[in-house]
Tab-separated table of N, CA, C and O in Angstrom:
chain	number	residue	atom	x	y	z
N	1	UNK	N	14.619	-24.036	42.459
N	1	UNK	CA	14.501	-25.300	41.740
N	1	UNK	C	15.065	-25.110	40.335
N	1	UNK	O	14.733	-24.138	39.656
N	2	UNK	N	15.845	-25.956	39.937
N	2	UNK	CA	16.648	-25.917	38.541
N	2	UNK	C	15.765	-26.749	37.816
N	2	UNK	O	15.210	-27.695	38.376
N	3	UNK	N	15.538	-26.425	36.339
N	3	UNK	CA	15.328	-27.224	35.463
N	3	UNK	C	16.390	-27.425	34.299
N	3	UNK	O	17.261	-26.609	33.998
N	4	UNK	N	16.116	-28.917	33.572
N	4	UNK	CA	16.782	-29.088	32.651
N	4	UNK	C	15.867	-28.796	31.108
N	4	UNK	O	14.701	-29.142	30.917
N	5	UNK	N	16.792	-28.047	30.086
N	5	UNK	CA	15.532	-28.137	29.542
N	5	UNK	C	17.105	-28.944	27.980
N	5	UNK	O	18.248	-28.626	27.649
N	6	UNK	N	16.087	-30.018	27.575
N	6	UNK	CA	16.246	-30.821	26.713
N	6	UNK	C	16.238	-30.848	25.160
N	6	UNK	O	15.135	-31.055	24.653
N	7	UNK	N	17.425	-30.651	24.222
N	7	UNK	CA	16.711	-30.168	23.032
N	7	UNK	C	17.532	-31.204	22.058
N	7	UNK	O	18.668	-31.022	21.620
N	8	UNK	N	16.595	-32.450	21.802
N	8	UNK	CA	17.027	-33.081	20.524
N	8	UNK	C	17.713	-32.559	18.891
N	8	UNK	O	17.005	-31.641	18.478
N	9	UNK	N	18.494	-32.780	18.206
N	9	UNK	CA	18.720	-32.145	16.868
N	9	UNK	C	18.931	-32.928	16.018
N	9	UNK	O	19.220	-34.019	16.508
N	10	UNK	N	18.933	-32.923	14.998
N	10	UNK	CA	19.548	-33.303	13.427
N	10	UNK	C	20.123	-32.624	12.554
N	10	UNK	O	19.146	-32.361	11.853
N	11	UNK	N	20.998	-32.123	12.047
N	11	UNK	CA	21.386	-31.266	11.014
N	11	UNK	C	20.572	-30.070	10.566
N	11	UNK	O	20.309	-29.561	9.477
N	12	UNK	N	20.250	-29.796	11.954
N	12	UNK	CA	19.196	-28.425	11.838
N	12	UNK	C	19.925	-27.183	12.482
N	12	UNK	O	19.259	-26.336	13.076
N	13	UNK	N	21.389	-27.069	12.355
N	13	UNK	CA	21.721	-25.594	12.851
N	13	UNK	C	21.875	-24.722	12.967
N	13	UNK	O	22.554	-24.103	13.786
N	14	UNK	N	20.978	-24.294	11.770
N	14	UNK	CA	20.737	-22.982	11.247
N	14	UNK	C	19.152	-22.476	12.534
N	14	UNK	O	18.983	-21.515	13.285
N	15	UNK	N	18.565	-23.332	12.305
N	15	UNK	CA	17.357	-23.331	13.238
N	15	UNK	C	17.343	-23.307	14.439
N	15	UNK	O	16.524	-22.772	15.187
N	16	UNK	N	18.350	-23.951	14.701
N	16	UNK	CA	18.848	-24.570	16.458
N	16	UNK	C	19.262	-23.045	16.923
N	16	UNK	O	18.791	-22.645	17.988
N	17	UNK	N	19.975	-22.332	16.295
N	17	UNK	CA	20.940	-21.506	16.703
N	17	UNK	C	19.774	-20.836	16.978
N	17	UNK	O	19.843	-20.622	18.189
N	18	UNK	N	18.413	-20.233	16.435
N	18	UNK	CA	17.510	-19.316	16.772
N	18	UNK	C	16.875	-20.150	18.328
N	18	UNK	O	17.003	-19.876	19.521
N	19	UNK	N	16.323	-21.013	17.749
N	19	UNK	CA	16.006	-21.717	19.448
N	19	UNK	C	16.552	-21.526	20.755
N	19	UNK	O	15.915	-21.357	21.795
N	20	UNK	N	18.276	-21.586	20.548
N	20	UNK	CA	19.124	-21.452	21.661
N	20	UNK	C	18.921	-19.830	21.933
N	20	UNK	O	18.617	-19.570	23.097
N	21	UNK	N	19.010	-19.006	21.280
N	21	UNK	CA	18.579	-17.824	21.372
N	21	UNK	C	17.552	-17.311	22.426
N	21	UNK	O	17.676	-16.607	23.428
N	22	UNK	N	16.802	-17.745	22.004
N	22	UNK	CA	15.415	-17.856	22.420
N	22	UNK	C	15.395	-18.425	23.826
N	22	UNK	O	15.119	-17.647	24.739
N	23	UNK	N	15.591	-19.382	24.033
N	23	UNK	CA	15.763	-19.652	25.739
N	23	UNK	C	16.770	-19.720	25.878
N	23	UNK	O	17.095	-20.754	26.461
N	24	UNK	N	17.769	-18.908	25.549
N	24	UNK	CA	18.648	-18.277	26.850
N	24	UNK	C	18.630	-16.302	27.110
N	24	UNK	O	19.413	-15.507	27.629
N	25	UNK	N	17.098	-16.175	26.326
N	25	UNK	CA	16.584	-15.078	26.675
N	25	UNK	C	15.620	-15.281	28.083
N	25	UNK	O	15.264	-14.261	28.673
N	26	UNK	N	15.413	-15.962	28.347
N	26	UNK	CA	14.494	-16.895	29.859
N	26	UNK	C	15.365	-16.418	30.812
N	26	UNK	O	16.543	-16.704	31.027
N	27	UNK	N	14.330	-15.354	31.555
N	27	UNK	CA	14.857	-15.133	32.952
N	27	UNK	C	14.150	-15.529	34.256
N	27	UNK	O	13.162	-16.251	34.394
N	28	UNK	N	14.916	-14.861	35.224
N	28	UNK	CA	13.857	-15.615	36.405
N	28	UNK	C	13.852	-16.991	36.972
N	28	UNK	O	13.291	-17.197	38.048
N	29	UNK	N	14.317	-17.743	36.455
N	29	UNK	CA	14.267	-19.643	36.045
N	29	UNK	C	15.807	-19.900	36.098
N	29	UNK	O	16.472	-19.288	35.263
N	30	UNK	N	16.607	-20.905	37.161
N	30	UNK	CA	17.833	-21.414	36.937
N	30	UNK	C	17.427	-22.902	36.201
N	30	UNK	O	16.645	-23.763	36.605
N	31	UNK	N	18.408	-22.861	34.746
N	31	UNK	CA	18.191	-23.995	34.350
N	31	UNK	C	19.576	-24.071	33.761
N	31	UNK	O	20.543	-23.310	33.744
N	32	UNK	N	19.270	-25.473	33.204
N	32	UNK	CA	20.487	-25.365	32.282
N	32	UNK	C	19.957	-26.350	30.512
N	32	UNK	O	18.968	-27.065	30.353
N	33	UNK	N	20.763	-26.089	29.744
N	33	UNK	CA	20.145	-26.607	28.165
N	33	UNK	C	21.192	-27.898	27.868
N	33	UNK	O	22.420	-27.845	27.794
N	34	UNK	N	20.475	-28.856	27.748
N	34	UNK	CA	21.690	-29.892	26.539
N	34	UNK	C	21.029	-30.273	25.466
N	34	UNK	O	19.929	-30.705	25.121
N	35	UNK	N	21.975	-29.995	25.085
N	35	UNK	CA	21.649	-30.255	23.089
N	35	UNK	C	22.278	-31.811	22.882
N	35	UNK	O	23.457	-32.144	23.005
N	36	UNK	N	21.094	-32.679	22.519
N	36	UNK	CA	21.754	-33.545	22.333
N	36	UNK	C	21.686	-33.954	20.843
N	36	UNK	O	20.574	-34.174	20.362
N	37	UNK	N	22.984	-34.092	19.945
N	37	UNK	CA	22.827	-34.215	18.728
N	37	UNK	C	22.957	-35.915	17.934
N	37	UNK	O	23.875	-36.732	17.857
N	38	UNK	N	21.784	-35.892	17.529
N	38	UNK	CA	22.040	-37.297	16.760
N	38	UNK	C	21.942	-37.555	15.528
N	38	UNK	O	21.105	-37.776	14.652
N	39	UNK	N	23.883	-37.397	15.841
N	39	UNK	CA	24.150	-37.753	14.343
N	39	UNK	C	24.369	-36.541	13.323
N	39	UNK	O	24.324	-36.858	12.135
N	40	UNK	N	24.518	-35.677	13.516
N	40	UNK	CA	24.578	-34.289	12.036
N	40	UNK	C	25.972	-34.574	11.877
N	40	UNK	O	26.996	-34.976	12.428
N	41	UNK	N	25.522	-34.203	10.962
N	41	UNK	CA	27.051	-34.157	9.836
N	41	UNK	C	26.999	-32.817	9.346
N	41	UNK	O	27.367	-32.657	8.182
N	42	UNK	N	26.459	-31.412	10.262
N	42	UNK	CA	26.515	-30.367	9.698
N	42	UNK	C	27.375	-29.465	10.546
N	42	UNK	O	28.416	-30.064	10.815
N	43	UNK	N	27.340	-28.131	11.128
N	43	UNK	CA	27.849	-27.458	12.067
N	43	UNK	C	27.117	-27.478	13.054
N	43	UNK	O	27.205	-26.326	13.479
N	44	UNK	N	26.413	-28.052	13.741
N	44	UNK	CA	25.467	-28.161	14.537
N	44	UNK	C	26.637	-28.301	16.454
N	44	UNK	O	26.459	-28.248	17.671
N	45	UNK	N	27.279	-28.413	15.857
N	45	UNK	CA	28.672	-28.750	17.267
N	45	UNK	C	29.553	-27.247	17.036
N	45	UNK	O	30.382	-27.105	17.934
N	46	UNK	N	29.549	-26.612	16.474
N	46	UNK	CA	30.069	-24.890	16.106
N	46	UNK	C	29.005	-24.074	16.680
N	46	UNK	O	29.441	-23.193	17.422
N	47	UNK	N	27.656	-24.110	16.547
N	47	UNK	CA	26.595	-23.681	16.670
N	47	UNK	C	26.425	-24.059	18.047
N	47	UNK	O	26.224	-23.045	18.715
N	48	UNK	N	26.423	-24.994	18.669
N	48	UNK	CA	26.134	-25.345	20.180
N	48	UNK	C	27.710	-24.770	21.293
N	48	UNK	O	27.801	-24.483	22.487
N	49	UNK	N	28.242	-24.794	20.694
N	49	UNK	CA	29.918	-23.812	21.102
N	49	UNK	C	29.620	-22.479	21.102
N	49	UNK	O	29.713	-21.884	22.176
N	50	UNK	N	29.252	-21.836	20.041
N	50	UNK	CA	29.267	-20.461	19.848
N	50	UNK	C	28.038	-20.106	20.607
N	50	UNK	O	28.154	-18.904	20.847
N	51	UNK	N	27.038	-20.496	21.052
N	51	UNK	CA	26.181	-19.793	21.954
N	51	UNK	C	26.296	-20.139	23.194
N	51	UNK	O	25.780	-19.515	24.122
N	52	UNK	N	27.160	-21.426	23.341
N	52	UNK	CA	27.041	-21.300	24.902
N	52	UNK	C	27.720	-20.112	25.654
N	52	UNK	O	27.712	-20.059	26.884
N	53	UNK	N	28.371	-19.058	24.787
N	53	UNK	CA	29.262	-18.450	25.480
N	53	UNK	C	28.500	-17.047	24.365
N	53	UNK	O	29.182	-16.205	23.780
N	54	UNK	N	27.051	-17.132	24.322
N	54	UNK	CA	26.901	-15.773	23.214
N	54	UNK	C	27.427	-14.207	23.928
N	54	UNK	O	27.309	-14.099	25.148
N	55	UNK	N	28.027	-12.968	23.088
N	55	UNK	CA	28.302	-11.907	23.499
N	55	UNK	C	26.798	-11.165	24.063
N	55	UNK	O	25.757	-11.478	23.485
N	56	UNK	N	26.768	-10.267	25.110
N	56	UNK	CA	26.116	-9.647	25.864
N	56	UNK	C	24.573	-10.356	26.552
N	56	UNK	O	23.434	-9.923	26.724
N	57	UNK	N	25.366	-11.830	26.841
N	57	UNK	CA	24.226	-12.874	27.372
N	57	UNK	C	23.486	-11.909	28.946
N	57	UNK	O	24.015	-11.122	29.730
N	58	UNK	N	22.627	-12.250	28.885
N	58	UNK	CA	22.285	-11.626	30.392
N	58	UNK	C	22.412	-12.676	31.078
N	58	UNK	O	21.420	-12.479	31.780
N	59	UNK	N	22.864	-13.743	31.496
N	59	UNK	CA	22.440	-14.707	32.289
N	59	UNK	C	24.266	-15.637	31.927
N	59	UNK	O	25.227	-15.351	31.213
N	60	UNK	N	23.913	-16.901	32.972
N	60	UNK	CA	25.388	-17.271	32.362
N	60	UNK	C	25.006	-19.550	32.524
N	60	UNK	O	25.432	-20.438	33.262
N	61	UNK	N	23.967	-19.479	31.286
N	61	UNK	CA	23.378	-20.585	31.297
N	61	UNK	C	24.418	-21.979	30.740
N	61	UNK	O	25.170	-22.200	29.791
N	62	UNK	N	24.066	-22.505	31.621
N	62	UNK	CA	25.328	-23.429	30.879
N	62	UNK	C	24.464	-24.442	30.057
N	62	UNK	O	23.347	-24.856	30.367
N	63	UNK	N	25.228	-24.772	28.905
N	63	UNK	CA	25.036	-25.384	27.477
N	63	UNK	C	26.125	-27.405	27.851
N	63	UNK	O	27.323	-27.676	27.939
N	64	UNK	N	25.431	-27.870	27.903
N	64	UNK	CA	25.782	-29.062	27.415
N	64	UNK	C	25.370	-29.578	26.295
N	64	UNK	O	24.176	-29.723	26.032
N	65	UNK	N	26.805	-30.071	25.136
N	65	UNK	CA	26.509	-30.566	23.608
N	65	UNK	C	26.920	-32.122	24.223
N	65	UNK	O	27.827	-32.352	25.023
N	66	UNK	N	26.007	-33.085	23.627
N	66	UNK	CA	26.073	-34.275	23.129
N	66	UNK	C	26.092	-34.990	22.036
N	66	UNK	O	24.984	-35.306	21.602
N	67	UNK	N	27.078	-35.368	21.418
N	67	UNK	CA	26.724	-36.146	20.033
N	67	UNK	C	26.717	-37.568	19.943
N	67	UNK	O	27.503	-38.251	20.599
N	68	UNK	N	25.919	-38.023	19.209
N	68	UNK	CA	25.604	-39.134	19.425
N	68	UNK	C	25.251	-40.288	17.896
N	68	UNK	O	24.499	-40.010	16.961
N	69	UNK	N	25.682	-40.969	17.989
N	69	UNK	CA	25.305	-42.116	16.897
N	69	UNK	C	23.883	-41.644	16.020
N	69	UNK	O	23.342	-40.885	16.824
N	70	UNK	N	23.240	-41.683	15.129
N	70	UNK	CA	22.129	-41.353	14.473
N	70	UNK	C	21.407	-42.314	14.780
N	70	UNK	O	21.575	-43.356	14.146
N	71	UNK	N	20.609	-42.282	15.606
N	71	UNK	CA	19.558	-42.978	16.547
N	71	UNK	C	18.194	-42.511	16.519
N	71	UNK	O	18.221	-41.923	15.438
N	72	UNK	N	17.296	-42.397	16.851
N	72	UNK	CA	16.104	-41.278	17.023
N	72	UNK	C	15.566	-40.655	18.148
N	72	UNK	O	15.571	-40.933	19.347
N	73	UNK	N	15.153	-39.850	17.554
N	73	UNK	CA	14.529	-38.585	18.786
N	73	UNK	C	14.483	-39.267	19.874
N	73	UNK	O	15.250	-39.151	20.831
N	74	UNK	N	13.624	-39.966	19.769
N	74	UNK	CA	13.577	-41.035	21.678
N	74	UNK	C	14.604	-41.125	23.080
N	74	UNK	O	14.589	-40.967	24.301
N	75	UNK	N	15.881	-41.662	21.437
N	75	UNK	CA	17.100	-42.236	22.194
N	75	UNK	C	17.820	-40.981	22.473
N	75	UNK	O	18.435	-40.916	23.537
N	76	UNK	N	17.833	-39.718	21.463
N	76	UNK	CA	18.721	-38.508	21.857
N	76	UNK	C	17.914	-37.638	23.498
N	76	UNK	O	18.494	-37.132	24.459
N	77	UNK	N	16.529	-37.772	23.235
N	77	UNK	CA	15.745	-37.397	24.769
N	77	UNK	C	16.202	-37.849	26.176
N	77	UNK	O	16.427	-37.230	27.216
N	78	UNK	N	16.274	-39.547	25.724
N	78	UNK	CA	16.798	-40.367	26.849
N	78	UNK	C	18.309	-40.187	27.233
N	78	UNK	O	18.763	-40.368	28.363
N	79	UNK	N	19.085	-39.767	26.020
N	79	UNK	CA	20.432	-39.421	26.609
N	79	UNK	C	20.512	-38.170	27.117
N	79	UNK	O	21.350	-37.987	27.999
N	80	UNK	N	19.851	-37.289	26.773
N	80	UNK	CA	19.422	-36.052	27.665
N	80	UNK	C	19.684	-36.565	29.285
N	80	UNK	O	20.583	-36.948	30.032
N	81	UNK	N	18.473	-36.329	29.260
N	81	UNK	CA	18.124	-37.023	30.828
N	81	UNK	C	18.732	-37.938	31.828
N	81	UNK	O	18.748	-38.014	33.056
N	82	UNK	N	19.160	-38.517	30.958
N	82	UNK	CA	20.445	-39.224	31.587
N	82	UNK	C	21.823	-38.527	32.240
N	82	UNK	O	22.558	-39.181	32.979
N	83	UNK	N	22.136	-36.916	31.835
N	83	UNK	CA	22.808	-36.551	32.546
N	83	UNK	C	22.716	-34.795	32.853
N	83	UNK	O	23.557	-33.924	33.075
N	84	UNK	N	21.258	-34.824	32.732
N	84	UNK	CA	20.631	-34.010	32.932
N	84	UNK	C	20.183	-33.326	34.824
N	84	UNK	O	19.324	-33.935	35.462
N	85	UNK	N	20.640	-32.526	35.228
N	85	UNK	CA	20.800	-32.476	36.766
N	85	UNK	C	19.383	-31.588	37.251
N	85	UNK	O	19.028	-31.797	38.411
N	86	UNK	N	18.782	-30.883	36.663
N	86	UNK	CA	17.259	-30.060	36.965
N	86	UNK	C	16.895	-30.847	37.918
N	86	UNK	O	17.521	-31.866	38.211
N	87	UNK	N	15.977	-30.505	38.427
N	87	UNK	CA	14.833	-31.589	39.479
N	87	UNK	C	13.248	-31.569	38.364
N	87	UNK	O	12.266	-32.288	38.550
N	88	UNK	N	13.396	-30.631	37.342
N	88	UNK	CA	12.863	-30.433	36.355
N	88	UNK	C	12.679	-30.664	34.823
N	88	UNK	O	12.976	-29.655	34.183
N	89	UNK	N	12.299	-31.648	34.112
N	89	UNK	CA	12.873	-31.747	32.761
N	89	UNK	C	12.028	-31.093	31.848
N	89	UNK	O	10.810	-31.157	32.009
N	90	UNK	N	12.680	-30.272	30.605
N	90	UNK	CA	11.787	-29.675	29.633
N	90	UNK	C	11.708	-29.963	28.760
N	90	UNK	O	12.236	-29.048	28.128
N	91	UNK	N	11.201	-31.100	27.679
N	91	UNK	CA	11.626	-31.121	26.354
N	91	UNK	C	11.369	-29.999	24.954
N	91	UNK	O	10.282	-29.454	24.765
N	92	UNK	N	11.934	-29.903	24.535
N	92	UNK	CA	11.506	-28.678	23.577
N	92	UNK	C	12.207	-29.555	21.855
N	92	UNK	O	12.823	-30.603	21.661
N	93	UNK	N	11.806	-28.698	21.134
N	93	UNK	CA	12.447	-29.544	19.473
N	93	UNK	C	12.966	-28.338	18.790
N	93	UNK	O	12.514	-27.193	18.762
N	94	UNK	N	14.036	-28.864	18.234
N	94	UNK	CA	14.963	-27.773	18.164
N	94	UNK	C	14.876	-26.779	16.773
N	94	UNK	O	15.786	-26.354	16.062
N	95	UNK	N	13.472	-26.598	16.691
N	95	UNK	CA	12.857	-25.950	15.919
N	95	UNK	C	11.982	-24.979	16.752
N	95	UNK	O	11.505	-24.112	16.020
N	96	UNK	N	11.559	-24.829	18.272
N	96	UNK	CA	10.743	-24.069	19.001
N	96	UNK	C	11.166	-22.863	19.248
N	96	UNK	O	12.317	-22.694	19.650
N	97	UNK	N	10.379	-21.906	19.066
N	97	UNK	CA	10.980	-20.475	19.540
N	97	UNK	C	9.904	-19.890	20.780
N	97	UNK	O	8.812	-19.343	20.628
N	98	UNK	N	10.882	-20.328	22.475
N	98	UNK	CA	10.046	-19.998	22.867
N	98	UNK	C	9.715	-18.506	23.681
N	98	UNK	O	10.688	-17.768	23.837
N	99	UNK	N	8.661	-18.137	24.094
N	99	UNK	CA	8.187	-16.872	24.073
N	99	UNK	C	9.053	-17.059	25.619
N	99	UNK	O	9.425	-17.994	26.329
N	100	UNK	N	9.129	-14.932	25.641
N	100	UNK	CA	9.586	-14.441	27.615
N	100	UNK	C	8.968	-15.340	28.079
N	100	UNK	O	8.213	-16.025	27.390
N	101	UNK	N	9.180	-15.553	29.507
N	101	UNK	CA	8.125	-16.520	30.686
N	101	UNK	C	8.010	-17.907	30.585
N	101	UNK	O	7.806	-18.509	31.640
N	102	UNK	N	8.106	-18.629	29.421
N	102	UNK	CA	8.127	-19.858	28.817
N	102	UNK	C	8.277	-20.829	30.108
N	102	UNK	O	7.402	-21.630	30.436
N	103	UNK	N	9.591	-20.637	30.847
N	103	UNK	CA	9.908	-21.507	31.260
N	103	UNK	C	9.759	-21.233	32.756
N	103	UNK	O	9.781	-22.165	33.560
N	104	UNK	N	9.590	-19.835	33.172
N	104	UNK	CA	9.014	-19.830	34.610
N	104	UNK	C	7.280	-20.093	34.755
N	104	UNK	O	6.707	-20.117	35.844
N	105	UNK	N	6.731	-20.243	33.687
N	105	UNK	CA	4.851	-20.672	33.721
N	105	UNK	C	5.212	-22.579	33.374
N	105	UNK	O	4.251	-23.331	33.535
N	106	UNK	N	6.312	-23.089	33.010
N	106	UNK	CA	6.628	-24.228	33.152
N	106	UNK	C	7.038	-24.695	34.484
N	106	UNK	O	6.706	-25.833	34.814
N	107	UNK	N	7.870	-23.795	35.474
N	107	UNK	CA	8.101	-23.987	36.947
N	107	UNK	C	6.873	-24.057	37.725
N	107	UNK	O	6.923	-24.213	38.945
């Protein structure tokens, strides 16, 4: 069973970049991540590039970036999901750092 796991942003990609880190240390679990961004005007689209492809990944998780009009959290969730393929959805905020296992005690 695949999950999607969902991560709203704002001009947070200094932060984001540790998050993405962080679950795509998640093993065990086929999922996949979209970042959906609403609205930064920062590097937050450099930052969602450069890890989808991080050096000595163990896993080979695929990263979908979305950018989107500056709307709110709600609407960047809902565009998630909208092309989001899991049979599973995860929301997380792109400030979470989550622990090993995270997402297989979520399965």
């Amino acid at each position: 069973m695949k999950l999607s796991v969902i991560i709203p942003t704002h001009n947070r990609s200094e932060i984001l970049k540790t998050t993405l880190q962080k679950i795509l240390e998640q093993e065990g679990v086929e999922f996949e991540v979209i970042v959906v961004d609403d609205g930064s005007t920062d590097d937050t689209h450099e930052v969602a590039k450069l890890m989808s492809n991080p050096m000595g990944a163990r896993n080979n998780v695929p990263i979908l970036y979305i950018h989107q009009e500056a709307t709110h959290q709600g609407v960047a969730r809902n565009r998630g999901v909208e092309v989001a393929t899991g049979e599973i959805i995860v929301f997380i905020g792109d400030d979470i750092f989550v622990e090993p296992g995270f997402l297989e005690q979520h399965l």
